[in-house]
Short mmCIF file of C-alpha atoms in Angstrom, two decimals:
data_model
loop_
_atom_site.label_atom_id
_atom_site.label_comp_id
_atom_site.label_asym_id
_atom_site.label_seq_id
_atom_site.Cartn_x
_atom_site.Cartn_y
_atom_site.Cartn_z
CA MET A 699 88.06 93.21 112.49
CA ALA A 700 90.93 96.03 112.06
CA ASP A 701 90.58 99.62 113.75
CA PRO A 702 89.05 101.87 111.57
CA PHE A 703 92.40 104.30 111.46
CA VAL A 704 95.70 103.34 111.93
CA THR A 705 98.32 106.10 112.96
CA VAL A 706 101.31 107.69 110.92
CA SER A 707 103.68 105.14 113.72
CA TRP A 708 101.90 102.46 113.69
CA LEU A 709 102.47 102.20 109.41
CA LYS A 710 106.06 102.24 110.15
CA ASP A 711 106.81 99.78 112.76
CA ALA A 712 104.54 98.05 110.26
CA LEU A 713 106.84 98.71 107.27
CA ALA A 714 109.83 98.62 108.90
CA ARG A 715 109.73 94.72 110.46
CA GLY A 716 108.81 93.42 106.45
CA ASP A 717 105.11 92.85 108.00
CA SER A 718 104.40 91.20 104.44
CA SER A 719 100.77 91.18 105.81
CA VAL A 720 100.22 94.61 105.46
CA ARG A 721 99.54 96.38 102.22
CA VAL A 722 99.35 100.20 101.97
CA ILE A 723 97.16 101.73 99.02
CA ASP A 724 97.04 105.66 97.72
CA ILE A 725 93.71 105.63 96.69
CA SER A 726 93.83 110.19 96.08
CA PHE A 727 91.29 111.53 94.00
CA PRO A 728 90.59 115.50 93.21
CA MET A 729 88.17 117.05 94.90
CA PRO A 730 85.51 119.14 93.31
CA GLY A 731 86.82 120.95 90.76
CA GLU A 732 90.35 120.32 91.46
CA LYS A 733 92.13 119.68 88.30
CA ILE A 734 95.19 117.27 89.20
CA ASP A 735 96.25 114.00 88.21
CA MET A 736 96.52 112.22 91.52
CA ALA A 737 98.33 109.37 88.91
CA GLU A 738 100.67 112.15 87.93
CA GLU A 739 102.07 112.82 91.49
CA PHE A 740 101.24 109.50 92.61
CA LYS A 741 105.07 108.78 90.66
CA LYS A 742 106.10 112.01 91.97
CA LYS A 743 105.93 110.69 95.85
CA HIS A 744 104.08 108.21 97.47
CA ILE A 745 104.57 106.00 100.94
CA ALA A 746 107.79 103.54 99.93
CA GLY A 747 106.08 100.38 98.98
CA ALA A 748 102.37 101.67 97.99
CA THR A 749 100.63 101.09 94.64
CA TYR A 750 97.81 103.73 93.38
CA PHE A 751 94.29 102.70 93.45
CA PRO A 752 92.91 104.46 90.10
CA LEU A 753 88.95 105.11 91.35
CA SER A 754 87.45 106.27 88.80
CA GLU A 755 88.59 103.31 86.27
CA VAL A 756 88.10 100.32 88.40
CA ARG A 757 84.38 100.90 88.72
CA ASN A 758 81.12 99.75 86.74
CA LYS A 759 81.27 100.91 83.32
CA ASP A 760 78.26 99.61 82.62
CA THR A 761 75.76 102.11 84.42
CA LYS A 762 75.94 106.50 83.38
CA PHE A 763 76.54 106.99 87.35
CA ALA A 764 79.69 107.89 87.88
CA LEU A 765 82.00 105.83 90.44
CA MET A 766 79.43 103.29 91.34
CA LEU A 767 80.70 100.31 92.77
CA PRO A 768 82.32 98.00 90.23
CA SER A 769 81.68 94.12 90.78
CA PRO A 770 82.70 91.79 92.81
CA GLU A 771 84.87 90.01 90.70
CA VAL A 772 86.35 93.13 88.77
CA PHE A 773 87.64 94.28 92.15
CA ALA A 774 88.64 91.30 93.18
CA ASP A 775 90.83 90.68 89.89
CA HIS A 776 92.02 94.04 90.92
CA VAL A 777 93.54 94.41 94.01
CA SER A 778 94.64 91.32 93.96
CA LYS A 779 96.54 91.31 91.00
CA VAL A 780 97.88 94.77 90.95
CA HIS A 781 97.62 95.16 94.92
CA GLY A 782 98.77 91.77 95.99
CA VAL A 783 95.53 91.71 98.44
CA SER A 784 94.66 88.26 99.81
CA ASN A 785 91.72 87.81 102.26
CA ASN A 786 94.61 87.34 105.29
CA THR A 787 95.36 91.22 103.73
CA HIS A 788 95.70 94.19 106.64
CA VAL A 789 94.69 96.34 103.68
CA VAL A 790 95.96 100.61 105.02
CA VAL A 791 94.52 102.83 102.25
CA TYR A 792 96.12 106.88 102.60
CA ASP A 793 95.00 109.68 100.51
CA ARG A 794 96.90 113.36 99.83
CA ASN A 795 94.08 115.77 100.44
CA THR A 796 96.22 118.58 101.97
CA LYS A 797 92.83 120.63 102.55
CA PHE A 798 91.38 118.55 105.37
CA GLY A 799 93.91 115.31 105.40
CA LEU A 800 91.11 113.03 104.56
CA PHE A 801 88.86 112.81 101.36
CA SER A 802 88.74 110.04 99.18
CA ALA A 803 90.85 107.14 101.09
CA CYS A 804 87.58 106.18 102.61
CA ARG A 805 86.10 105.77 99.21
CA LEU A 806 88.91 102.05 99.55
CA TRP A 807 87.53 101.23 103.01
CA TRP A 808 83.82 101.47 102.61
CA MET A 809 84.44 99.74 99.37
CA PHE A 810 86.68 96.80 100.57
CA ARG A 811 84.12 97.04 103.95
CA VAL A 812 81.27 96.51 100.64
CA PHE A 813 82.86 93.37 99.76
CA GLY A 814 83.20 91.39 103.07
CA HIS A 815 86.77 92.05 104.22
CA ALA A 816 86.52 94.15 107.07
CA ASN A 817 90.52 94.28 107.59
CA VAL A 818 90.89 97.44 106.09
CA SER A 819 92.26 100.72 107.78
CA VAL A 820 93.17 104.34 106.77
CA LEU A 821 95.74 106.62 107.60
CA ASP A 822 95.15 108.93 110.00
CA GLY A 823 96.20 112.75 108.36
CA GLY A 824 97.06 110.55 105.15
CA PHE A 825 99.79 111.18 102.99
CA GLY A 826 100.53 114.69 104.87
CA LYS A 827 101.15 114.25 108.20
CA TRP A 828 102.67 110.66 107.29
CA CYS A 829 105.41 113.76 105.75
CA SER A 830 105.36 115.39 108.16
CA GLU A 831 106.60 113.15 110.74
CA ASP A 832 108.59 112.02 108.21
CA GLY A 833 107.84 109.09 107.03
CA ALA A 834 109.57 106.84 103.69
CA THR A 835 108.32 107.84 100.72
CA ALA A 836 109.77 106.70 96.80
CA ASP A 837 108.67 107.77 93.33
CA GLY A 838 108.32 106.28 90.28
CA GLU A 839 105.19 103.62 89.22
CA SER A 840 103.01 101.04 91.36
CA PRO A 841 105.89 99.01 92.72
CA ALA A 842 105.59 95.38 91.09
CA VAL A 843 103.74 93.23 93.79
CA GLU A 844 103.00 89.15 94.52
CA VAL A 845 99.88 88.45 93.27
CA GLY A 846 97.44 87.56 96.15
CA SER A 847 94.49 85.21 95.96
CA PHE A 848 91.43 88.12 97.25
CA VAL A 849 88.04 86.87 97.06
CA ALA A 850 84.58 88.88 96.68
CA THR A 851 81.79 88.25 99.43
CA TYR A 852 79.18 91.20 98.37
CA GLN A 853 77.53 93.05 101.37
CA ALA A 854 74.33 94.13 100.80
CA GLN A 855 73.20 95.60 104.30
CA TYR A 856 76.27 98.13 103.39
CA VAL A 857 74.60 99.57 100.10
CA MET A 858 71.09 101.71 99.43
CA GLN A 859 70.08 101.64 96.28
CA PHE A 860 67.29 104.44 95.06
CA THR A 861 64.18 103.05 96.00
CA ASP A 862 65.89 102.39 99.34
CA VAL A 863 66.29 106.17 99.80
CA SER A 864 63.96 107.35 97.78
CA THR A 865 60.77 105.02 99.34
CA GLY A 866 62.94 105.75 102.71
CA LEU A 867 62.78 109.74 102.51
CA ALA A 868 58.98 109.72 101.95
CA SER A 869 57.83 107.49 104.63
CA LYS A 870 60.18 109.19 106.80
CA SER A 871 61.14 106.22 108.06
CA VAL A 872 65.03 106.74 107.19
CA GLN A 873 67.65 109.66 107.90
CA VAL A 874 69.94 110.12 105.10
CA CYS A 875 72.52 112.53 105.73
CA ASP A 876 74.45 114.34 102.44
CA ALA A 877 78.01 115.45 102.72
CA ARG A 878 78.05 118.50 100.04
CA GLY A 879 79.79 121.48 101.31
CA GLY A 880 76.19 123.10 102.37
CA PRO A 881 76.87 125.32 99.74
CA ARG A 882 75.95 122.99 97.28
CA PHE A 883 73.18 121.64 99.89
CA ASN A 884 71.53 124.52 99.37
CA GLY A 885 71.73 125.17 95.60
CA GLU A 886 74.34 128.04 96.16
CA ALA A 887 77.66 127.16 94.71
CA PRO A 888 77.54 124.46 91.01
CA GLU A 889 78.21 120.73 91.11
CA PRO A 890 81.26 119.83 89.35
CA ASN A 891 79.46 118.25 86.40
CA PRO A 892 77.91 121.16 84.79
CA LYS A 893 74.56 119.48 83.63
CA LEU A 894 73.04 118.48 87.10
CA PRO A 895 71.72 121.11 89.43
CA SER A 896 72.71 122.13 92.69
CA GLY A 897 70.46 121.17 95.36
CA HIS A 898 69.78 118.80 98.54
CA MET A 899 66.61 116.11 98.38
CA VAL A 900 63.81 116.65 100.40
CA GLY A 901 63.82 116.00 104.23
CA ALA A 902 67.91 115.19 103.87
CA THR A 903 70.13 117.00 106.00
CA ASN A 904 73.53 118.43 105.60
CA ILE A 905 76.87 117.11 107.10
CA PRO A 906 79.40 118.59 105.34
CA PHE A 907 82.07 115.54 105.33
CA PHE A 908 85.07 118.17 106.79
CA LYS A 909 83.39 118.46 110.32
CA MET A 910 83.83 114.67 110.90
CA LEU A 911 88.24 116.43 110.56
CA GLN A 912 90.26 117.23 112.69
CA SER A 913 90.68 121.68 112.04
CA ASP A 914 94.61 121.67 113.22
CA THR A 915 95.47 118.36 112.98
CA LYS A 916 93.39 117.23 109.45
CA THR A 917 92.69 113.54 112.15
CA PHE A 918 89.31 111.95 112.35
CA LYS A 919 87.96 112.98 115.43
CA SER A 920 86.89 110.80 117.97
CA ALA A 921 84.09 108.54 118.49
CA ASP A 922 82.91 111.68 120.92
CA GLY A 923 83.60 114.13 118.87
CA VAL A 924 81.60 112.33 115.93
CA ARG A 925 78.42 111.76 117.77
CA GLU A 926 78.79 115.60 119.08
CA VAL A 927 78.32 116.73 115.00
CA PHE A 928 75.45 114.17 114.58
CA ALA A 929 73.30 115.24 117.26
CA SER A 930 74.31 118.75 116.67
CA CYS A 931 72.58 118.52 113.51
CA ASN A 932 69.48 116.54 114.57
CA VAL A 933 70.74 113.32 113.70
CA ASP A 934 70.12 110.21 115.87
CA LEU A 935 72.36 107.60 115.21
CA ALA A 936 69.87 104.39 116.82
CA LYS A 937 68.07 105.43 113.57
CA PRO A 938 68.17 104.55 110.52
CA THR A 939 70.47 106.38 108.73
CA ILE A 940 71.80 106.29 104.95
CA MET A 941 74.73 108.08 103.98
CA SER A 942 75.33 110.51 100.68
CA CYS A 943 77.18 112.66 99.22
CA GLY A 944 77.57 113.62 95.04
CA SER A 945 78.98 110.76 93.67
CA GLY A 946 79.62 108.37 97.16
CA VAL A 947 83.00 109.15 98.17
CA THR A 948 82.93 111.40 100.80
CA ALA A 949 79.49 109.76 102.07
CA CYS A 950 81.82 107.31 103.17
CA VAL A 951 83.71 109.49 105.42
CA LEU A 952 79.79 109.94 107.22
CA ALA A 953 79.83 106.07 106.79
CA MET A 954 83.70 105.84 108.62
CA ALA A 955 82.03 108.31 111.00
CA ALA A 956 79.35 106.33 112.13
CA PHE A 957 81.51 103.78 112.68
CA VAL A 958 83.90 105.08 115.24
CA ALA A 959 81.09 106.10 117.06
CA GLY A 960 79.87 102.33 117.70
CA LEU A 961 77.64 102.24 114.39
CA PRO A 962 79.41 99.93 111.86
CA GLY A 963 77.09 98.93 109.50
CA MET A 964 75.97 102.65 108.23
CA PRO A 965 75.39 102.45 104.84
CA VAL A 966 76.27 103.91 102.13
CA PHE A 967 73.80 105.43 99.18
CA ASP A 968 76.35 104.56 96.15
CA GLY A 969 75.28 107.13 93.20
CA SER A 970 74.17 110.04 95.97
CA TRP A 971 73.19 113.04 94.51
CA THR A 972 74.29 112.28 90.66
CA GLU A 973 71.34 109.15 90.91
CA PHE A 974 68.47 110.88 92.38
CA VAL A 975 68.69 114.36 90.63
CA GLN A 976 68.98 112.19 87.45
CA SER A 977 66.46 109.95 89.11
CA ALA A 978 63.87 111.37 91.32
CA GLU A 979 60.78 113.89 90.89
CA SER A 980 61.20 117.30 91.46
CA ARG A 981 58.29 117.14 94.11
CA GLN A 982 61.39 115.37 96.23
CA MET A 983 63.80 117.69 96.10
CA GLU A 984 64.40 121.45 96.73
CA ASN A 985 66.52 124.15 95.70
CA LEU A 986 67.43 122.89 92.66
CA GLN A 987 70.04 125.52 90.79
CA PHE A 988 71.30 125.21 87.55
CA GLU A 989 72.55 128.71 86.48
CA PHE A 990 75.33 130.90 88.72
CA LYS A 991 76.52 134.24 88.60
CA ALA A 992 80.11 134.23 87.15
CA GLU A 993 82.32 135.65 90.58
#
């Protein structure tokens, strides 16, 4: 099992020695409200040798819920052919979020773990730190890679469904941590999808994902640091816990935080609020809000 994070210096050394067992993948994804084409941003500048992972394309397209996990076969085919990943590859993922230093990278870290690949790490500090420390960059499309041979082994324990969350909250047998920002959680700001209300599941705890990041260095907090965040929100990681958010992206930051704290198997509600709000009864939700006054 790889360390959850690698440093810029570690990745520089690995690429400098031509370590063919390391593959770097850019999974940049726009934050809610951002009108950025991340595939085009990748073409302008990316870590030299990296390939681009289109999160909005490699997903289950047979559901109305956004960004749901693809099948093991679809995932394996994509990472083998586009990214040159095999089961012995050390995958390093990053994103280019400038506000926090990390946003979507943990989603791909989690996806690899769901499909049985524990040899995956996130670049601490992301693309911003890579550039600030003079890491080599390139432009253009994803480079051609030697096709890998990745066999996915689905790990169901990392993925929670609506019924798991709904019944767990009703029986108070699980804790649900919601990684969205406070205003969306509290029904004070709109969801990215205007057809869905903001608000939250009755019984859920709000832990905005960025609380797990250092505001100055934009790197991930230490094990003690993330434990303090969970404790300050009255979350006991010794109890069954499920991570959620808007559509399953930043929930994976909280899953990473639990991993850093010594609990590597914390599951994620794949459909998150997007699925819950369209599937639950009204009594299971609170602070629902559709209408917001223009500023």
